[in-house]
């Protein structure tokens, strides 16, 4: 008991009281600040792990946005290597999106349990065609008989255009020249087993796994094993599935038939092909998720893919969360109008300031046992901390669009370097395929439809790892201030205060001449 009564409890309020008292005013990140709490947590000890669904847990609660200037395979790989998740955009052909998923899933493995094989009747030219068609970034293939029995190994050094008319068997290492390990001899730690093998066998880069009948059942590559062993020292652990593959998400639009009904076959076939390549999460991504169309598409996917994590959105209400959860979504995207390139609030007069939207969504999500992620409007790590007091993760667009792993060329303007960043509701992006996300058909773009996003530039920002390290550092600091060793404690320890315009001014550097910008300070 302290000697004097404390006013803390009346000034710094938990979410239920704070948002209850401020209703119906819509508040966003800069309208609030978090109170410090007693802490015995060092920021470096804070655990940033989050469980988004039964099958998806991340080591970092950050997802990259499914926008065509943010997430293709390079960004998705970089995000998963940092412990987060990339959601591939869909402004590309279905075939291309499938290739992008494949690139992420085949990026770095430990033990590849279903290696891509070829049969002895193929030519080198066939293999080159396969690499091109599937977007494989490797060139070494085991050769097997029709029953899966190992015949040999086609080394990457012979997979060349000049040998295209030669048989694969002409260039292969025969069975007795290939290093193998029996599946039964792998032991408890498959990575350790491979690491030991490669240390003992100088210059060997591939180790194949066979069963008692000499059927191929796995493949190790030295570079993968070295990457994985190297990662053990990183403070951000990659997000991997149970086959040691990087996690990957992909957004889909809702294909329609002539009569406006959902083209279920097309949707199921495309998602099915991505799932076959190991896709971990599909996102039904639209500007308005509390709609019959998004609900029906979510139901179709849930029925067909019982174990696939489904994300759907966007909504800004408890009713929206409940609706999509009842349709089968595991994760709901929350945000309408907060995005840096978004003009929805100006064009349509619609949208809810993000912290109030997150609160409304979180009340229902908690009751229904659903996950929610905050999508849009995040400009600094402090916003992420605030969002995580109510959600299970955040989606970032603009914070990542300047990174070298984001799609697009670097443009130089007056000695400064930029990358293009555009809203998926901008006219150009809608013409490239995202019109359905805003409820329009491609042919209506520019005629019956108004753009809800702008085209912009982002200053080039280095690598994803550098950006994520800064963001993760900020989240850890926030957790340290709130005495939260994990994200669940961050939620329960959060106490909010309302910030006035004067308070906002005080929150950024002021009354000094700034000679070096903090990475995320507002100018
Ligand atoms: P940012 O992180 O503030 O740049 O916001 C990115 C988010 O804005 C995306 O994840 C989408 O939810 C949303 N968004 C993307 N394109 C548009 C658009 O053209 N209009 C409105 N919102 C958009």
Short mmCIF file of C-alpha atoms and ligand atoms in Angstrom, two decimals:
data_model
loop_
_atom_site.label_atom_id
_atom_site.label_comp_id
_atom_site.label_asym_id
_atom_site.label_seq_id
_atom_site.Cartn_x
_atom_site.Cartn_y
_atom_site.Cartn_z
CA UNK A 1 0.00 0.00 0.00
CA UNK A 2 1.36 3.43 -0.87
CA UNK A 3 1.00 6.22 1.67
CA UNK A 4 -0.97 8.55 -0.62
CA UNK A 5 -3.81 7.47 -2.92
CA UNK A 6 -2.67 7.38 -6.53
CA UNK A 7 -4.60 9.07 -9.33
CA UNK A 8 -3.02 6.75 -11.91
CA UNK A 9 -6.07 4.54 -12.23
CA UNK A 10 -8.25 7.51 -13.12
CA UNK A 11 -5.88 9.07 -15.65
CA UNK A 12 -4.36 6.05 -17.35
CA UNK A 13 -7.19 3.79 -18.40
CA UNK A 14 -7.35 0.22 -19.71
CA UNK A 15 -8.84 -0.22 -23.18
CA UNK A 16 -12.43 -0.96 -22.10
CA UNK A 17 -12.69 2.18 -19.96
CA UNK A 18 -10.67 4.43 -22.25
CA UNK A 19 -12.58 3.70 -25.46
CA UNK A 20 -15.86 3.64 -23.52
CA UNK A 21 -15.19 7.17 -22.29
CA UNK A 22 -13.99 8.56 -25.62
CA UNK A 23 -16.83 7.09 -27.70
CA UNK A 24 -18.16 7.96 -30.22
CA UNK A 25 -15.02 9.90 -31.16
CA UNK A 26 -12.83 7.98 -33.58
CA UNK A 27 -9.20 7.95 -32.49
CA UNK A 28 -6.06 7.03 -34.33
CA UNK A 29 -2.46 6.32 -33.35
CA UNK A 30 -1.35 9.90 -32.71
CA UNK A 31 -4.48 10.64 -30.67
CA UNK A 32 -3.32 8.37 -27.87
CA UNK A 33 -0.23 7.52 -25.91
CA UNK A 34 0.59 4.57 -23.68
CA UNK A 35 1.42 4.94 -20.00
CA UNK A 36 4.57 3.32 -18.62
CA UNK A 37 4.10 0.54 -16.08
CA UNK A 38 6.35 -1.01 -13.47
CA UNK A 39 8.77 -3.19 -15.40
CA UNK A 40 11.26 -5.93 -14.76
CA UNK A 41 11.47 -6.66 -18.49
CA UNK A 42 14.56 -5.71 -20.46
CA UNK A 43 13.63 -4.78 -24.04
CA UNK A 44 16.14 -7.31 -25.34
CA UNK A 45 14.32 -10.09 -23.46
CA UNK A 46 10.86 -9.23 -24.85
CA UNK A 47 9.32 -12.02 -26.91
CA UNK A 48 7.73 -10.76 -30.14
CA UNK A 49 6.12 -14.12 -31.06
CA UNK A 50 2.48 -14.22 -32.12
CA UNK A 51 0.08 -17.05 -32.93
CA UNK A 52 -2.13 -15.97 -35.84
CA UNK A 53 -3.90 -19.27 -36.39
CA UNK A 54 -3.57 -22.91 -35.41
CA UNK A 55 -0.93 -23.39 -38.12
CA UNK A 56 0.75 -20.02 -38.22
CA UNK A 57 2.95 -18.66 -35.50
CA UNK A 58 5.37 -15.89 -36.28
CA UNK A 59 8.45 -14.73 -34.42
CA UNK A 60 7.68 -11.14 -35.40
CA UNK A 61 4.13 -9.72 -35.56
CA UNK A 62 4.66 -7.89 -38.86
CA UNK A 63 3.21 -8.79 -42.27
CA UNK A 64 4.02 -7.08 -45.55
CA UNK A 65 1.04 -5.77 -47.44
CA UNK A 66 -0.40 -7.55 -50.50
CA UNK A 67 0.30 -4.58 -52.76
CA UNK A 68 1.98 -4.66 -56.14
CA UNK A 69 4.62 -2.18 -55.03
CA UNK A 70 5.33 -4.04 -51.77
CA UNK A 71 5.16 -7.84 -51.81
CA UNK A 72 6.47 -10.24 -54.42
CA UNK A 73 8.65 -13.25 -53.67
CA UNK A 74 11.76 -11.25 -52.77
CA UNK A 75 9.89 -9.29 -50.10
CA UNK A 76 8.06 -12.43 -48.88
CA UNK A 77 11.38 -14.26 -48.49
CA UNK A 78 12.94 -11.32 -46.64
CA UNK A 79 9.92 -10.98 -44.34
CA UNK A 80 9.85 -14.69 -43.46
CA UNK A 81 13.61 -14.68 -42.85
CA UNK A 82 13.01 -11.89 -40.31
CA UNK A 83 10.30 -13.99 -38.61
CA UNK A 84 7.30 -12.22 -40.16
CA UNK A 85 5.19 -12.99 -43.20
CA UNK A 86 4.79 -11.61 -46.70
CA UNK A 87 1.44 -11.67 -48.47
CA UNK A 88 1.94 -11.85 -52.22
CA UNK A 89 -0.23 -9.44 -54.22
CA UNK A 90 -2.51 -10.62 -57.03
CA UNK A 91 -1.97 -7.98 -59.71
CA UNK A 92 -0.31 -10.63 -61.84
CA UNK A 93 -1.41 -13.72 -63.74
CA UNK A 94 -2.37 -16.79 -61.71
CA UNK A 95 0.56 -18.64 -63.24
CA UNK A 96 2.94 -15.91 -62.15
CA UNK A 97 1.52 -15.86 -58.63
CA UNK A 98 2.00 -19.61 -58.40
CA UNK A 99 5.64 -19.14 -59.46
CA UNK A 100 6.08 -16.52 -56.76
CA UNK A 101 4.73 -18.89 -54.10
CA UNK A 102 7.09 -21.60 -55.36
CA UNK A 103 10.06 -19.23 -55.14
CA UNK A 104 9.33 -18.50 -51.49
CA UNK A 105 8.62 -22.09 -50.53
CA UNK A 106 11.76 -23.42 -52.20
CA UNK A 107 13.98 -20.66 -50.91
CA UNK A 108 15.94 -22.30 -48.10
CA UNK A 109 15.11 -25.68 -46.67
CA UNK A 110 16.59 -27.96 -44.16
CA UNK A 111 15.48 -31.38 -45.28
CA UNK A 112 13.41 -31.12 -48.45
CA UNK A 113 10.97 -33.98 -48.02
CA UNK A 114 9.46 -34.01 -51.47
CA UNK A 115 12.29 -32.97 -53.77
CA UNK A 116 11.45 -32.18 -57.38
CA UNK A 117 12.63 -35.16 -59.42
CA UNK A 118 12.91 -36.04 -63.09
CA UNK A 119 12.74 -39.33 -64.91
CA UNK A 120 15.44 -40.89 -67.07
CA UNK A 121 13.56 -40.37 -70.36
CA UNK A 122 13.89 -36.56 -70.19
CA UNK A 123 16.25 -34.29 -72.12
CA UNK A 124 18.22 -31.45 -70.53
CA UNK A 125 15.98 -29.11 -72.57
CA UNK A 126 12.92 -30.52 -70.74
CA UNK A 127 14.57 -29.70 -67.42
CA UNK A 128 15.32 -26.13 -68.56
CA UNK A 129 11.65 -25.79 -69.55
CA UNK A 130 10.55 -27.03 -66.11
CA UNK A 131 12.86 -24.54 -64.35
CA UNK A 132 11.46 -21.71 -66.44
CA UNK A 133 7.82 -22.76 -66.07
CA UNK A 134 7.94 -23.23 -62.30
CA UNK A 135 10.39 -20.44 -61.52
CA UNK A 136 12.78 -22.80 -59.70
CA UNK A 137 15.93 -21.18 -58.43
CA UNK A 138 17.90 -24.44 -58.29
CA UNK A 139 19.27 -26.60 -61.10
CA UNK A 140 20.21 -29.90 -59.48
CA UNK A 141 17.63 -32.69 -59.71
CA UNK A 142 17.57 -36.29 -58.51
CA UNK A 143 16.67 -38.75 -61.29
CA UNK A 144 14.27 -41.52 -60.31
CA UNK A 145 12.56 -44.53 -61.86
CA UNK A 146 8.77 -44.47 -62.25
CA UNK A 147 8.39 -46.19 -58.85
CA UNK A 148 10.52 -43.50 -57.13
CA UNK A 149 13.72 -45.59 -56.89
CA UNK A 150 16.87 -43.45 -57.07
CA UNK A 151 18.81 -43.69 -60.35
CA UNK A 152 21.23 -40.81 -60.04
CA UNK A 153 21.66 -37.07 -59.69
CA UNK A 154 21.65 -34.47 -62.45
CA UNK A 155 24.17 -31.82 -61.34
CA UNK A 156 23.39 -28.14 -62.03
CA UNK A 157 26.61 -27.72 -64.02
CA UNK A 158 25.19 -29.76 -66.96
CA UNK A 159 21.77 -28.11 -66.98
CA UNK A 160 22.76 -25.72 -69.75
CA UNK A 161 21.22 -24.60 -73.00
CA UNK A 162 24.17 -26.00 -74.99
CA UNK A 163 23.30 -29.55 -73.79
CA UNK A 164 19.54 -29.14 -74.36
CA UNK A 165 19.22 -32.05 -76.79
CA UNK A 166 21.22 -34.49 -74.62
CA UNK A 167 19.54 -37.04 -72.36
CA UNK A 168 19.61 -36.35 -68.63
CA UNK A 169 21.21 -39.76 -68.15
CA UNK A 170 24.21 -38.63 -70.24
CA UNK A 171 25.09 -35.98 -67.68
CA UNK A 172 23.99 -37.60 -64.42
CA UNK A 173 26.06 -38.90 -61.55
CA UNK A 174 25.22 -42.59 -61.34
CA UNK A 175 23.61 -44.10 -58.24
CA UNK A 176 26.97 -45.36 -56.87
CA UNK A 177 28.47 -41.85 -57.17
CA UNK A 178 25.67 -40.14 -55.24
CA UNK A 179 25.91 -39.62 -51.47
CA UNK A 180 22.86 -40.90 -49.60
CA UNK A 181 21.71 -41.46 -46.05
CA UNK A 182 19.03 -43.92 -44.99
CA UNK A 183 15.88 -42.28 -43.65
CA UNK A 184 16.12 -44.51 -40.57
CA UNK A 185 19.63 -43.17 -39.83
CA UNK A 186 18.70 -39.47 -39.76
CA UNK A 187 17.95 -39.42 -36.05
CA UNK A 188 16.16 -36.80 -33.99
CA UNK A 189 17.85 -33.72 -35.39
CA UNK A 190 17.88 -33.82 -39.20
CA UNK A 191 19.81 -30.53 -39.51
CA UNK A 192 22.60 -31.69 -37.18
CA UNK A 193 22.89 -34.96 -39.13
CA UNK A 194 23.33 -33.11 -42.40
CA UNK A 195 25.69 -30.55 -40.87
CA UNK A 196 27.94 -33.37 -39.63
CA UNK A 197 27.84 -35.11 -43.02
CA UNK A 198 28.83 -31.98 -44.96
CA UNK A 199 31.71 -31.27 -42.54
CA UNK A 200 33.00 -34.81 -43.03
CA UNK A 201 32.61 -34.79 -46.85
CA UNK A 202 34.61 -31.88 -48.19
CA UNK A 203 33.28 -30.39 -51.43
CA UNK A 204 29.97 -32.34 -51.43
CA UNK A 205 26.89 -30.09 -51.67
CA UNK A 206 23.98 -32.53 -51.88
CA UNK A 207 22.94 -35.42 -49.67
CA UNK A 208 19.97 -37.55 -50.71
CA UNK A 209 17.72 -39.46 -48.31
CA UNK A 210 16.44 -42.92 -49.29
CA UNK A 211 14.21 -45.54 -47.68
CA UNK A 212 14.96 -49.26 -47.26
CA UNK A 213 13.96 -49.91 -50.88
CA UNK A 214 16.27 -47.16 -52.14
CA UNK A 215 13.32 -44.93 -52.97
CA UNK A 216 14.13 -41.22 -52.77
CA UNK A 217 12.44 -39.49 -49.83
CA UNK A 218 14.47 -36.38 -49.15
CA UNK A 219 17.27 -34.04 -50.10
CA UNK A 220 19.66 -31.82 -48.16
CA UNK A 221 21.70 -29.05 -49.73
CA UNK A 222 24.81 -27.61 -48.10
CA UNK A 223 23.85 -23.96 -48.67
CA UNK A 224 20.48 -24.45 -46.94
CA UNK A 225 22.08 -26.17 -43.98
CA UNK A 226 24.66 -23.40 -43.65
CA UNK A 227 21.95 -20.73 -43.75
CA UNK A 228 19.91 -22.52 -41.11
CA UNK A 229 22.89 -23.08 -38.82
CA UNK A 230 23.81 -19.40 -39.32
CA UNK A 231 20.30 -18.29 -38.40
CA UNK A 232 20.60 -19.91 -34.98
CA UNK A 233 22.55 -16.83 -33.80
CA UNK A 234 20.08 -14.24 -35.17
CA UNK A 235 17.82 -12.50 -32.69
CA UNK A 236 14.97 -12.63 -35.23
CA UNK A 237 14.24 -16.26 -36.04
CA UNK A 238 12.79 -17.04 -39.48
CA UNK A 239 9.18 -18.10 -39.79
CA UNK A 240 9.21 -21.67 -41.08
CA UNK A 241 6.69 -24.48 -41.47
CA UNK A 242 7.20 -28.01 -40.16
CA UNK A 243 9.21 -28.86 -43.29
CA UNK A 244 11.64 -26.00 -42.53
CA UNK A 245 10.24 -24.02 -45.46
CA UNK A 246 9.68 -20.29 -45.15
CA UNK A 247 6.07 -19.31 -44.49
CA UNK A 248 4.26 -17.65 -47.38
CA UNK A 249 0.90 -15.94 -47.80
CA UNK A 250 -0.91 -14.90 -50.96
CA UNK A 251 -3.89 -12.68 -51.60
CA UNK A 252 -6.61 -13.59 -54.07
CA UNK A 253 -9.34 -11.58 -55.69
CA UNK A 254 -12.79 -13.05 -56.10
CA UNK A 255 -13.26 -14.34 -59.65
CA UNK A 256 -16.78 -13.83 -61.01
CA UNK A 257 -18.87 -15.49 -63.70
CA UNK A 258 -20.76 -13.46 -66.33
CA UNK A 259 -23.86 -13.43 -64.11
CA UNK A 260 -21.87 -11.96 -61.20
CA UNK A 261 -21.76 -15.20 -59.17
CA UNK A 262 -18.43 -16.32 -57.70
CA UNK A 263 -16.48 -18.53 -60.06
CA UNK A 264 -15.89 -21.22 -57.46
CA UNK A 265 -14.00 -23.59 -59.75
CA UNK A 266 -11.47 -20.93 -60.72
CA UNK A 267 -10.99 -19.85 -57.11
CA UNK A 268 -10.57 -23.39 -55.82
CA UNK A 269 -8.25 -24.44 -58.61
CA UNK A 270 -5.91 -21.48 -58.19
CA UNK A 271 -5.76 -21.65 -54.40
CA UNK A 272 -5.40 -25.46 -54.63
CA UNK A 273 -2.35 -25.11 -56.87
CA UNK A 274 -0.75 -22.67 -54.45
CA UNK A 275 -1.52 -24.94 -51.52
CA UNK A 276 0.17 -27.79 -53.36
CA UNK A 277 3.30 -25.68 -53.46
CA UNK A 278 3.02 -25.19 -49.69
CA UNK A 279 1.10 -21.91 -49.36
CA UNK A 280 0.41 -21.26 -45.65
CA UNK A 281 -2.15 -18.47 -45.77
CA UNK A 282 -4.64 -17.18 -48.31
CA UNK A 283 -6.04 -13.67 -47.96
CA UNK A 284 -9.38 -12.66 -49.43
CA UNK A 285 -8.34 -9.09 -49.77
CA UNK A 286 -10.85 -6.35 -50.49
CA UNK A 287 -11.58 -2.80 -49.40
CA UNK A 288 -14.95 -3.88 -47.92
CA UNK A 289 -14.94 -7.28 -46.29
CA UNK A 290 -18.31 -7.13 -44.54
CA UNK A 291 -20.01 -8.11 -47.78
CA UNK A 292 -21.78 -11.08 -49.26
CA UNK A 293 -19.03 -11.59 -51.83
CA UNK A 294 -16.16 -11.80 -49.34
CA UNK A 295 -18.27 -13.92 -47.02
CA UNK A 296 -19.19 -16.38 -49.78
CA UNK A 297 -15.61 -16.61 -51.08
CA UNK A 298 -14.39 -17.26 -47.54
CA UNK A 299 -17.00 -20.01 -47.11
CA UNK A 300 -15.99 -21.65 -50.39
CA UNK A 301 -12.33 -21.66 -49.36
CA UNK A 302 -13.05 -22.90 -45.84
CA UNK A 303 -15.13 -25.80 -47.16
CA UNK A 304 -12.48 -26.82 -49.68
CA UNK A 305 -9.32 -26.24 -47.61
CA UNK A 306 -10.08 -27.26 -44.04
CA UNK A 307 -6.53 -26.76 -42.76
CA UNK A 308 -5.51 -23.66 -44.66
CA UNK A 309 -5.25 -20.41 -42.71
CA UNK A 310 -7.69 -17.91 -44.19
CA UNK A 311 -7.38 -14.18 -43.72
CA UNK A 312 -10.21 -11.94 -44.86
CA UNK A 313 -11.04 -8.27 -44.81
CA UNK A 314 -11.05 -5.40 -44.50
CA UNK A 315 -13.51 -4.44 -41.81
CA UNK A 316 -13.65 -1.83 -39.07
CA UNK A 317 -16.42 -3.15 -36.84
CA UNK A 318 -17.15 -5.94 -34.40
CA UNK A 319 -20.00 -7.05 -36.66
CA UNK A 320 -17.59 -7.32 -39.58
CA UNK A 321 -15.21 -9.45 -37.53
CA UNK A 322 -18.01 -11.74 -36.39
CA UNK A 323 -19.37 -12.08 -39.93
CA UNK A 324 -16.04 -13.10 -41.47
CA UNK A 325 -15.22 -15.36 -38.54
CA UNK A 326 -18.56 -17.14 -38.99
CA UNK A 327 -17.77 -17.58 -42.69
CA UNK A 328 -14.58 -19.42 -41.76
CA UNK A 329 -11.82 -16.80 -41.59
CA UNK A 330 -9.11 -17.33 -38.95
CA UNK A 331 -7.61 -13.86 -39.20
CA UNK A 332 -9.47 -10.63 -39.95
CA UNK A 333 -7.80 -7.58 -41.47
CA UNK A 334 -8.88 -4.35 -39.86
CA UNK A 335 -8.55 -0.94 -41.49
CA UNK A 336 -10.58 1.22 -43.83
CA UNK A 337 -9.02 4.47 -44.85
CA UNK A 338 -5.85 4.72 -42.72
CA UNK A 339 -3.38 3.74 -45.48
CA UNK A 340 -0.73 6.26 -46.48
CA UNK A 341 -1.78 6.09 -50.15
CA UNK A 342 -5.50 5.77 -49.42
CA UNK A 343 -8.17 8.31 -50.34
CA UNK A 344 -11.22 6.24 -49.36
CA UNK A 345 -12.20 8.67 -46.63
CA UNK A 346 -11.98 11.60 -49.03
CA UNK A 347 -13.61 9.89 -52.02
CA UNK A 348 -16.28 7.86 -50.23
CA UNK A 349 -16.52 9.68 -46.91
CA UNK A 350 -16.07 6.32 -45.22
CA UNK A 351 -13.68 4.83 -42.70
CA UNK A 352 -12.82 4.77 -39.02
CA UNK A 353 -9.70 6.18 -37.38
CA UNK A 354 -7.56 3.15 -36.80
CA UNK A 355 -7.27 2.78 -32.99
CA UNK A 356 -11.05 3.00 -32.56
CA UNK A 357 -11.56 0.50 -35.38
CA UNK A 358 -9.06 -1.84 -33.75
CA UNK A 359 -10.80 -1.54 -30.42
CA UNK A 360 -14.25 -2.29 -31.87
CA UNK A 361 -12.81 -5.25 -33.79
CA UNK A 362 -10.81 -6.55 -30.83
CA UNK A 363 -13.86 -6.77 -28.54
CA UNK A 364 -15.55 -9.22 -30.90
CA UNK A 365 -12.34 -11.05 -31.84
CA UNK A 366 -11.66 -11.78 -28.19
CA UNK A 367 -15.15 -13.23 -27.71
CA UNK A 368 -14.96 -15.34 -30.87
CA UNK A 369 -11.35 -16.51 -30.41
CA UNK A 370 -10.28 -14.92 -33.71
CA UNK A 371 -7.07 -13.13 -34.60
CA UNK A 372 -7.09 -9.61 -35.97
CA UNK A 373 -4.35 -7.65 -37.69
CA UNK A 374 -4.07 -3.87 -38.02
CA UNK A 375 -3.81 -2.93 -41.69
CA UNK A 376 -2.67 0.52 -42.77
CA UNK A 377 -1.60 3.84 -41.35
CA UNK A 378 1.50 2.63 -39.54
CA UNK A 379 4.28 5.16 -39.95
CA UNK A 380 6.57 4.37 -37.02
CA UNK A 381 7.36 1.61 -34.52
CA UNK A 382 5.37 3.38 -31.80
CA UNK A 383 2.23 2.90 -33.93
CA UNK A 384 2.95 -0.82 -34.03
CA UNK A 385 3.23 -0.96 -30.24
CA UNK A 386 -0.12 0.84 -29.92
CA UNK A 387 -1.75 -1.45 -32.51
CA UNK A 388 -0.42 -4.57 -30.78
CA UNK A 389 -2.15 -3.59 -27.52
CA UNK A 390 -5.37 -4.59 -29.35
CA UNK A 391 -4.32 -6.94 -32.16
CA UNK A 392 -2.20 -9.97 -33.00
CA UNK A 393 -0.14 -8.38 -35.74
CA UNK A 394 0.23 -5.47 -38.11
CA UNK A 395 0.37 -5.10 -41.88
CA UNK A 396 2.80 -2.56 -43.30
CA UNK A 397 2.84 -1.06 -46.76
CA UNK A 398 4.61 2.29 -46.84
CA UNK A 399 7.20 1.35 -44.20
CA UNK A 400 8.45 -1.45 -46.48
CA UNK A 401 7.83 -0.02 -49.95
CA UNK A 402 11.19 1.77 -50.06
CA UNK A 403 13.19 -1.37 -49.21
CA UNK A 404 15.36 -2.91 -51.88
CA UNK A 405 13.32 -6.14 -51.75
CA UNK A 406 10.11 -4.32 -52.75
CA UNK A 407 9.22 -4.69 -56.45
CA UNK A 408 10.04 -1.91 -58.84
CA UNK A 409 12.92 0.13 -60.09
CA UNK A 410 14.81 2.77 -58.18
CA UNK A 411 14.22 6.26 -59.60
CA UNK A 412 16.63 9.15 -59.11
CA UNK A 413 15.17 12.64 -58.71
CA UNK A 414 17.53 15.51 -58.00
CA UNK A 415 20.14 13.27 -56.42
CA UNK A 416 17.68 11.41 -54.17
CA UNK A 417 16.59 7.83 -54.75
CA UNK A 418 12.96 6.67 -54.69
CA UNK A 419 10.76 3.68 -55.38
CA UNK A 420 7.23 3.82 -56.72
CA UNK A 421 4.50 3.14 -54.14
CA UNK A 422 0.88 3.14 -55.22
CA UNK A 423 -2.48 2.31 -53.75
CA UNK A 424 -4.15 -0.82 -55.09
CA UNK A 425 -7.17 1.44 -55.63
CA UNK A 426 -5.24 3.90 -57.76
CA UNK A 427 -6.38 4.00 -61.39
CA UNK A 428 -3.17 2.45 -62.68
CA UNK A 429 -3.18 -0.42 -60.16
CA UNK A 430 -6.87 -1.11 -60.81
CA UNK A 431 -6.17 -1.25 -64.55
CA UNK A 432 -3.44 -3.80 -63.76
CA UNK A 433 -5.90 -6.07 -61.99
CA UNK A 434 -6.99 -4.86 -58.56
CA UNK A 435 -10.33 -3.29 -59.58
CA UNK A 436 -12.32 -6.15 -58.01
CA UNK A 437 -10.81 -5.31 -54.63
CA UNK A 438 -12.80 -2.06 -54.75
CA UNK A 439 -15.96 -3.67 -56.12
CA UNK A 440 -15.37 -2.59 -59.74
CA UNK A 441 -14.83 -4.53 -62.91
CA UNK A 442 -11.66 -3.78 -64.89
CA UNK A 443 -13.63 -2.30 -67.82
CA UNK A 444 -15.31 0.25 -65.53
CA UNK A 445 -12.02 1.72 -64.29
CA UNK A 446 -11.95 5.44 -65.01
CA UNK A 447 -15.59 5.47 -66.21
CA UNK A 448 -17.97 4.28 -63.49
CA UNK A 449 -15.35 4.04 -60.76
CA UNK A 450 -13.41 6.59 -58.71
CA UNK A 451 -9.86 5.90 -57.59
CA UNK A 452 -9.47 5.34 -53.84
CA UNK A 453 -5.71 5.46 -53.84
CA UNK A 454 -2.88 7.55 -55.14
CA UNK A 455 0.41 6.92 -56.89
CA UNK A 456 3.36 8.02 -54.83
CA UNK A 457 7.08 7.59 -54.20
CA UNK A 458 8.99 6.31 -51.19
CA UNK A 459 12.54 7.23 -50.47
CA UNK A 460 14.80 4.18 -50.82
CA UNK A 461 15.24 2.65 -47.38
CA UNK A 462 17.92 -0.06 -47.46
CA UNK A 463 17.09 -3.70 -46.81
CA UNK A 464 14.08 -5.27 -45.14
CA UNK A 465 16.36 -6.61 -42.40
CA UNK A 466 17.58 -3.11 -41.55
CA UNK A 467 14.04 -1.71 -41.49
CA UNK A 468 12.65 -4.63 -39.51
CA UNK A 469 15.50 -4.42 -36.98
CA UNK A 470 14.55 -0.79 -36.30
CA UNK A 471 10.86 -1.63 -36.02
CA UNK A 472 11.49 -4.67 -33.80
CA UNK A 473 13.78 -2.56 -31.61
CA UNK A 474 10.97 -0.03 -31.17
CA UNK A 475 8.44 -2.72 -30.30
CA UNK A 476 10.84 -4.18 -27.73
CA UNK A 477 11.30 -0.72 -26.18
CA UNK A 478 7.55 -0.28 -25.92
CA UNK A 479 7.22 -3.67 -24.27
CA UNK A 480 10.00 -2.80 -21.83
CA UNK A 481 8.21 0.44 -20.84
CA UNK A 482 4.98 -1.46 -20.26
CA UNK A 483 6.61 -4.30 -18.32
CA UNK A 484 5.47 -6.79 -20.96
CA UNK A 485 7.62 -9.82 -21.66
CA UNK A 486 5.28 -10.99 -24.45
CA UNK A 487 2.45 -9.68 -26.60
CA UNK A 488 -0.26 -11.03 -24.38
CA UNK A 489 1.19 -9.05 -21.43
CA UNK A 490 1.43 -6.00 -23.69
CA UNK A 491 -2.35 -6.20 -24.14
CA UNK A 492 -3.13 -6.63 -20.47
CA UNK A 493 -0.65 -3.96 -19.29
CA UNK A 494 -1.73 -1.28 -21.79
CA UNK A 495 -3.13 1.93 -20.25
CA UNK A 496 -4.09 4.78 -22.55
CA UNK A 497 -4.21 8.56 -22.40
CA UNK A 498 -5.76 10.95 -24.89
CA UNK A 499 -3.27 13.27 -26.60
CA UNK A 500 -4.11 16.86 -27.56
CA UNK A 501 -2.61 18.68 -30.58
CA UNK A 502 -0.14 20.27 -28.15
CA UNK A 503 0.72 16.81 -26.82
CA UNK A 504 1.27 15.58 -30.38
CA UNK A 505 3.66 18.44 -31.01
CA UNK A 506 5.52 17.53 -27.86
CA UNK A 507 5.77 13.89 -29.00
CA UNK A 508 8.06 14.64 -31.95
CA UNK A 509 11.39 16.46 -31.77
CA UNK A 510 10.64 20.16 -31.32
CA UNK A 511 12.30 23.49 -30.70
CA UNK A 512 15.66 22.27 -31.94
CA UNK A 513 17.37 22.29 -35.28
CA UNK A 514 17.46 18.63 -36.22
CA UNK A 515 20.81 17.70 -37.77
CA UNK A 516 20.19 13.97 -38.00
CA UNK A 517 16.70 12.55 -38.55
CA UNK A 518 15.55 9.70 -36.39
CA UNK A 519 14.46 6.98 -38.85
CA UNK A 520 10.79 7.23 -37.98
CA UNK A 521 10.38 10.76 -36.70
CA UNK A 522 7.88 12.85 -38.59
CA UNK A 523 9.21 15.95 -40.26
P1 LIG B 1 0.24 1.90 -45.33
O1 LIG B 1 1.04 0.91 -44.56
O2 LIG B 1 -0.23 3.04 -44.50
O3 LIG B 1 0.93 2.36 -46.55
O4 LIG B 1 -1.11 1.16 -45.77
C1 LIG B 1 -1.10 -0.03 -46.53
C2 LIG B 1 -2.52 -0.57 -46.58
O5 LIG B 1 -3.38 0.34 -47.26
C3 LIG B 1 -2.66 -1.84 -47.39
O6 LIG B 1 -2.26 -2.99 -46.67
C4 LIG B 1 -4.14 -1.85 -47.75
O7 LIG B 1 -4.96 -2.36 -46.73
C5 LIG B 1 -4.44 -0.37 -47.88
N1 LIG B 1 -4.49 0.04 -49.28
C6 LIG B 1 -3.71 -0.37 -50.30
N2 LIG B 1 -4.02 0.30 -51.44
C7 LIG B 1 -5.03 1.13 -51.12
C8 LIG B 1 -5.79 2.06 -51.88
O8 LIG B 1 -5.56 2.32 -53.06
N3 LIG B 1 -6.80 2.69 -51.21
C9 LIG B 1 -7.07 2.45 -49.90
N4 LIG B 1 -6.34 1.62 -49.14
C10 LIG B 1 -5.34 0.96 -49.76
#
